[in-house]
Short mmCIF file of N, CA and C in Angstrom, two decimals:
data_model
loop_
_atom_site.label_atom_id
_atom_site.label_comp_id
_atom_site.label_asym_id
_atom_site.label_seq_id
_atom_site.Cartn_x
_atom_site.Cartn_y
_atom_site.Cartn_z
N UNK O 1 7.18 7.74 14.17
CA UNK O 1 7.15 6.95 12.95
C UNK O 1 5.70 6.92 12.45
N UNK O 2 5.35 7.89 11.64
CA UNK O 2 3.99 8.01 11.13
C UNK O 2 3.94 7.89 9.61
N UNK O 3 2.79 7.44 9.14
CA UNK O 3 2.53 7.41 7.71
C UNK O 3 1.79 8.69 7.35
N UNK O 4 2.29 9.40 6.36
CA UNK O 4 1.59 10.58 5.84
C UNK O 4 0.63 10.12 4.76
N UNK O 5 -0.62 10.62 4.81
CA UNK O 5 -1.66 10.15 3.89
C UNK O 5 -2.34 11.33 3.20
N UNK O 6 -2.53 11.19 1.89
CA UNK O 6 -3.28 12.18 1.12
C UNK O 6 -4.38 11.43 0.36
N UNK O 7 -5.62 11.84 0.53
CA UNK O 7 -6.74 11.20 -0.16
C UNK O 7 -6.89 11.81 -1.55
N UNK O 8 -6.81 10.97 -2.57
CA UNK O 8 -7.02 11.41 -3.95
C UNK O 8 -8.48 11.28 -4.35
N UNK O 9 -9.14 10.23 -3.85
CA UNK O 9 -10.57 10.02 -4.09
C UNK O 9 -11.14 9.30 -2.88
N UNK O 10 -12.17 9.86 -2.25
CA UNK O 10 -12.78 9.18 -1.10
C UNK O 10 -13.44 7.87 -1.54
N UNK O 11 -13.54 6.94 -0.61
CA UNK O 11 -14.26 5.70 -0.87
C UNK O 11 -15.74 5.86 -0.59
N UNK O 12 -16.43 4.74 -0.49
CA UNK O 12 -17.88 4.79 -0.26
C UNK O 12 -18.24 5.11 1.19
N UNK O 13 -17.25 5.04 2.09
CA UNK O 13 -17.49 5.38 3.49
C UNK O 13 -18.30 4.34 4.25
N UNK O 14 -18.62 3.22 3.63
CA UNK O 14 -19.46 2.21 4.26
C UNK O 14 -18.80 0.84 4.37
N UNK O 15 -18.00 0.48 3.41
CA UNK O 15 -17.41 -0.86 3.38
C UNK O 15 -15.91 -0.77 3.66
N UNK O 16 -15.51 -1.29 4.83
CA UNK O 16 -14.13 -1.28 5.27
C UNK O 16 -13.66 -2.73 5.44
N UNK O 17 -12.45 -3.07 4.99
CA UNK O 17 -11.98 -4.45 5.13
C UNK O 17 -11.66 -4.80 6.58
N UNK O 18 -11.81 -6.08 6.90
CA UNK O 18 -11.51 -6.61 8.22
C UNK O 18 -10.34 -7.58 8.13
N UNK O 19 -9.71 -7.82 9.27
CA UNK O 19 -8.58 -8.75 9.33
C UNK O 19 -8.99 -10.10 8.75
N UNK O 20 -8.14 -10.63 7.89
CA UNK O 20 -8.37 -11.94 7.30
C UNK O 20 -9.13 -11.91 5.99
N UNK O 21 -9.76 -10.78 5.68
CA UNK O 21 -10.46 -10.69 4.40
C UNK O 21 -9.45 -10.50 3.27
N UNK O 22 -9.80 -11.00 2.11
CA UNK O 22 -8.97 -10.81 0.92
C UNK O 22 -9.38 -9.50 0.27
N UNK O 23 -8.38 -8.67 0.01
CA UNK O 23 -8.66 -7.41 -0.69
C UNK O 23 -7.94 -7.40 -2.03
N UNK O 24 -8.53 -6.69 -2.97
CA UNK O 24 -7.95 -6.52 -4.30
C UNK O 24 -7.61 -5.05 -4.44
N UNK O 25 -6.37 -4.78 -4.82
CA UNK O 25 -5.89 -3.40 -4.90
C UNK O 25 -5.11 -3.16 -6.19
N UNK O 26 -4.91 -1.89 -6.46
CA UNK O 26 -3.86 -1.45 -7.38
C UNK O 26 -2.89 -0.65 -6.53
N UNK O 27 -1.62 -0.76 -6.85
CA UNK O 27 -0.60 0.00 -6.12
C UNK O 27 0.52 0.39 -7.06
N UNK O 28 1.17 1.48 -6.70
CA UNK O 28 2.43 1.86 -7.32
C UNK O 28 3.37 2.25 -6.19
N UNK O 29 4.52 1.60 -6.13
CA UNK O 29 5.53 1.91 -5.13
C UNK O 29 6.61 2.76 -5.77
N UNK O 30 7.03 3.79 -5.04
CA UNK O 30 8.05 4.70 -5.56
C UNK O 30 8.95 5.17 -4.43
N UNK O 31 10.14 5.58 -4.81
CA UNK O 31 11.03 6.23 -3.85
C UNK O 31 10.52 7.65 -3.64
N UNK O 32 11.03 8.33 -2.62
CA UNK O 32 10.55 9.68 -2.33
C UNK O 32 10.88 10.68 -3.45
N UNK O 33 11.80 10.32 -4.35
CA UNK O 33 12.07 11.18 -5.51
C UNK O 33 11.12 10.87 -6.67
N UNK O 34 10.13 10.01 -6.40
CA UNK O 34 9.06 9.62 -7.33
C UNK O 34 9.48 8.62 -8.41
N UNK O 35 10.67 8.06 -8.29
CA UNK O 35 11.08 6.99 -9.19
C UNK O 35 10.34 5.71 -8.81
N UNK O 36 9.59 5.15 -9.73
CA UNK O 36 8.77 3.97 -9.47
C UNK O 36 9.65 2.72 -9.42
N UNK O 37 9.43 1.88 -8.39
CA UNK O 37 10.15 0.60 -8.32
C UNK O 37 9.24 -0.60 -8.53
N UNK O 38 7.92 -0.41 -8.44
CA UNK O 38 6.99 -1.52 -8.68
C UNK O 38 5.59 -0.95 -8.87
N UNK O 39 4.80 -1.59 -9.73
CA UNK O 39 3.44 -1.10 -9.96
C UNK O 39 2.55 -2.19 -10.54
N UNK O 40 1.44 -2.44 -9.87
CA UNK O 40 0.45 -3.37 -10.42
C UNK O 40 -0.22 -2.74 -11.64
N UNK O 41 -0.34 -1.44 -11.64
CA UNK O 41 -0.96 -0.74 -12.78
C UNK O 41 -0.11 -0.90 -14.04
N UNK O 42 1.20 -0.77 -13.90
CA UNK O 42 2.08 -0.90 -15.07
C UNK O 42 2.02 -2.31 -15.65
N UNK O 43 1.76 -3.29 -14.79
CA UNK O 43 1.62 -4.68 -15.26
C UNK O 43 0.19 -4.98 -15.68
N UNK O 44 -0.71 -4.02 -15.44
CA UNK O 44 -2.15 -4.20 -15.73
C UNK O 44 -2.67 -5.47 -15.06
N UNK O 45 -2.24 -5.65 -13.80
CA UNK O 45 -2.63 -6.84 -13.04
C UNK O 45 -2.86 -6.43 -11.59
N UNK O 46 -4.07 -6.65 -11.08
CA UNK O 46 -4.38 -6.29 -9.70
C UNK O 46 -3.58 -7.18 -8.74
N UNK O 47 -3.48 -6.72 -7.50
CA UNK O 47 -2.78 -7.47 -6.46
C UNK O 47 -3.81 -7.84 -5.40
N UNK O 48 -3.81 -9.12 -4.99
CA UNK O 48 -4.75 -9.61 -3.98
C UNK O 48 -3.97 -10.18 -2.81
N UNK O 49 -4.43 -9.89 -1.59
CA UNK O 49 -3.83 -10.49 -0.40
C UNK O 49 -4.82 -10.46 0.75
N UNK O 50 -4.53 -11.29 1.75
CA UNK O 50 -5.37 -11.32 2.95
C UNK O 50 -4.83 -10.32 3.95
N UNK O 51 -5.66 -9.43 4.38
CA UNK O 51 -5.27 -8.32 5.25
C UNK O 51 -4.97 -8.79 6.67
N UNK O 52 -3.87 -8.28 7.22
CA UNK O 52 -3.53 -8.53 8.61
C UNK O 52 -2.86 -9.85 8.90
N UNK O 53 -2.42 -10.55 7.87
CA UNK O 53 -1.79 -11.86 8.07
C UNK O 53 -0.31 -11.84 7.67
N UNK O 54 0.32 -10.67 7.75
CA UNK O 54 1.75 -10.51 7.47
C UNK O 54 2.14 -10.96 6.07
N UNK O 55 1.26 -10.75 5.11
CA UNK O 55 1.56 -11.09 3.72
C UNK O 55 2.16 -9.90 2.96
N UNK O 56 2.17 -8.74 3.59
CA UNK O 56 2.68 -7.53 2.95
C UNK O 56 3.47 -6.72 3.97
N UNK O 57 3.92 -5.56 3.55
CA UNK O 57 4.62 -4.67 4.48
C UNK O 57 3.63 -4.12 5.51
N UNK O 58 4.14 -3.73 6.66
CA UNK O 58 3.32 -3.22 7.77
C UNK O 58 2.49 -2.01 7.36
N UNK O 59 3.02 -1.16 6.50
CA UNK O 59 2.29 0.04 6.08
C UNK O 59 0.95 -0.28 5.43
N UNK O 60 0.82 -1.47 4.87
CA UNK O 60 -0.44 -1.81 4.20
C UNK O 60 -1.57 -2.07 5.19
N UNK O 61 -1.30 -1.99 6.49
CA UNK O 61 -2.38 -1.99 7.48
C UNK O 61 -3.26 -0.75 7.31
N UNK O 62 -2.80 0.23 6.54
CA UNK O 62 -3.59 1.43 6.24
C UNK O 62 -4.92 1.05 5.60
N UNK O 63 -5.00 -0.11 4.98
CA UNK O 63 -6.24 -0.53 4.33
C UNK O 63 -7.39 -0.70 5.32
N UNK O 64 -7.08 -0.94 6.61
CA UNK O 64 -8.15 -1.00 7.62
C UNK O 64 -8.90 0.32 7.69
N UNK O 65 -8.23 1.40 7.36
CA UNK O 65 -8.82 2.74 7.45
C UNK O 65 -9.44 3.20 6.14
N UNK O 66 -9.32 2.40 5.11
CA UNK O 66 -9.82 2.79 3.79
C UNK O 66 -11.15 2.12 3.50
N UNK O 67 -12.03 2.85 2.83
CA UNK O 67 -13.29 2.24 2.40
C UNK O 67 -13.20 1.91 0.90
N UNK O 68 -14.14 1.09 0.47
CA UNK O 68 -14.16 0.59 -0.89
C UNK O 68 -14.04 1.72 -1.92
N UNK O 69 -13.18 1.54 -2.89
CA UNK O 69 -12.89 2.46 -4.00
C UNK O 69 -12.08 3.70 -3.59
N UNK O 70 -11.63 3.75 -2.34
CA UNK O 70 -10.80 4.88 -1.92
C UNK O 70 -9.44 4.80 -2.62
N UNK O 71 -8.89 5.97 -2.92
CA UNK O 71 -7.61 6.07 -3.63
C UNK O 71 -6.76 7.08 -2.87
N UNK O 72 -5.60 6.65 -2.39
CA UNK O 72 -4.75 7.51 -1.57
C UNK O 72 -3.30 7.42 -2.03
N UNK O 73 -2.50 8.35 -1.52
CA UNK O 73 -1.04 8.29 -1.63
C UNK O 73 -0.51 8.37 -0.21
N UNK O 74 0.45 7.50 0.11
CA UNK O 74 1.05 7.53 1.44
C UNK O 74 2.57 7.63 1.33
N UNK O 75 3.15 8.31 2.31
CA UNK O 75 4.61 8.34 2.45
C UNK O 75 4.92 7.49 3.68
N UNK O 76 5.80 6.50 3.49
CA UNK O 76 6.02 5.47 4.50
C UNK O 76 7.47 5.50 5.01
N UNK O 77 7.66 5.62 6.33
CA UNK O 77 9.02 5.52 6.85
C UNK O 77 9.55 4.09 6.67
N UNK O 78 10.85 3.97 6.54
CA UNK O 78 11.46 2.68 6.23
C UNK O 78 11.09 1.58 7.22
N UNK O 79 10.84 1.96 8.49
CA UNK O 79 10.52 0.97 9.51
C UNK O 79 9.19 0.26 9.23
N UNK O 80 8.28 0.92 8.51
CA UNK O 80 6.98 0.34 8.17
C UNK O 80 6.93 -0.14 6.72
N UNK O 81 8.08 -0.03 6.05
CA UNK O 81 8.15 -0.46 4.64
C UNK O 81 9.00 -1.73 4.56
N UNK O 82 10.22 -1.61 4.06
CA UNK O 82 11.05 -2.79 3.84
C UNK O 82 12.17 -2.96 4.86
N UNK O 83 12.17 -2.09 5.88
CA UNK O 83 13.03 -2.26 7.04
C UNK O 83 14.51 -2.11 6.81
N UNK O 84 15.25 -2.70 7.74
CA UNK O 84 16.71 -2.60 7.73
C UNK O 84 17.36 -3.30 6.55
N UNK O 85 16.71 -4.32 6.04
CA UNK O 85 17.30 -5.10 4.94
C UNK O 85 16.90 -4.58 3.56
N UNK O 86 15.80 -3.83 3.48
CA UNK O 86 15.31 -3.39 2.19
C UNK O 86 14.69 -4.55 1.43
N UNK O 87 14.54 -4.39 0.15
CA UNK O 87 14.04 -5.43 -0.74
C UNK O 87 15.16 -5.67 -1.75
N UNK O 88 15.86 -6.80 -1.64
CA UNK O 88 17.07 -7.03 -2.45
C UNK O 88 16.88 -6.69 -3.94
N UNK O 89 17.83 -5.95 -4.45
CA UNK O 89 17.89 -5.53 -5.85
C UNK O 89 16.76 -4.59 -6.26
N UNK O 90 15.98 -4.09 -5.28
CA UNK O 90 14.87 -3.20 -5.61
C UNK O 90 14.89 -1.96 -4.71
N UNK O 91 14.76 -2.17 -3.40
CA UNK O 91 14.71 -1.07 -2.43
C UNK O 91 15.90 -1.20 -1.48
N UNK O 92 16.75 -0.19 -1.41
CA UNK O 92 17.90 -0.25 -0.50
C UNK O 92 17.46 -0.32 0.97
N UNK O 93 18.35 -0.78 1.85
CA UNK O 93 18.04 -0.81 3.28
C UNK O 93 17.68 0.58 3.81
N UNK O 94 16.80 0.59 4.80
CA UNK O 94 16.42 1.82 5.51
C UNK O 94 16.00 2.94 4.56
N UNK O 95 15.12 2.64 3.63
CA UNK O 95 14.68 3.61 2.63
C UNK O 95 13.19 3.91 2.79
N UNK O 96 12.88 5.20 2.98
CA UNK O 96 11.48 5.63 2.99
C UNK O 96 10.92 5.50 1.58
N UNK O 97 9.64 5.16 1.48
CA UNK O 97 9.02 4.98 0.17
C UNK O 97 7.64 5.63 0.15
N UNK O 98 7.05 5.67 -1.03
CA UNK O 98 5.69 6.19 -1.22
C UNK O 98 4.88 5.13 -1.95
N UNK O 99 3.58 5.10 -1.65
CA UNK O 99 2.68 4.20 -2.37
C UNK O 99 1.42 4.94 -2.79
N UNK O 100 1.02 4.71 -4.01
CA UNK O 100 -0.28 5.12 -4.52
C UNK O 100 -1.14 3.86 -4.40
N UNK O 101 -2.22 3.93 -3.60
CA UNK O 101 -3.03 2.75 -3.29
C UNK O 101 -4.49 2.98 -3.63
N UNK O 102 -5.11 1.97 -4.22
CA UNK O 102 -6.53 2.03 -4.54
C UNK O 102 -7.18 0.71 -4.11
N UNK O 103 -8.20 0.80 -3.26
CA UNK O 103 -8.92 -0.38 -2.78
C UNK O 103 -10.07 -0.68 -3.73
N UNK O 104 -9.91 -1.75 -4.50
CA UNK O 104 -10.85 -2.09 -5.57
C UNK O 104 -11.97 -3.03 -5.14
N UNK O 105 -11.63 -3.99 -4.25
CA UNK O 105 -12.62 -5.01 -3.90
C UNK O 105 -12.30 -5.59 -2.53
N UNK O 106 -13.33 -5.97 -1.80
CA UNK O 106 -13.19 -6.64 -0.50
C UNK O 106 -13.95 -7.96 -0.59
N UNK O 107 -13.27 -9.08 -0.31
CA UNK O 107 -13.92 -10.40 -0.32
C UNK O 107 -13.97 -10.96 1.09
#
């Protein structure tokens, strides 16, 4: 059960978020056929959360490995995404997904 990662733009290589820090990101979630199911970019609104405190899906632990301003695409197995239940009315149960992720700020 691995996450596949492709770097679109490297980060600064110096500033990496730590557990409990608040990070600001842009994301686009899509099914493996590239149909988008959610996007902060489409809403023109960044997403902020505290890293490592179970506020997001497990796959977002990838941010520990990202440096400031890094932009990646990941393919996520369902076990690290929305699991057996899925996300009601959005992501079906046991569905692999993809995310376009950009780390904008670390607080």
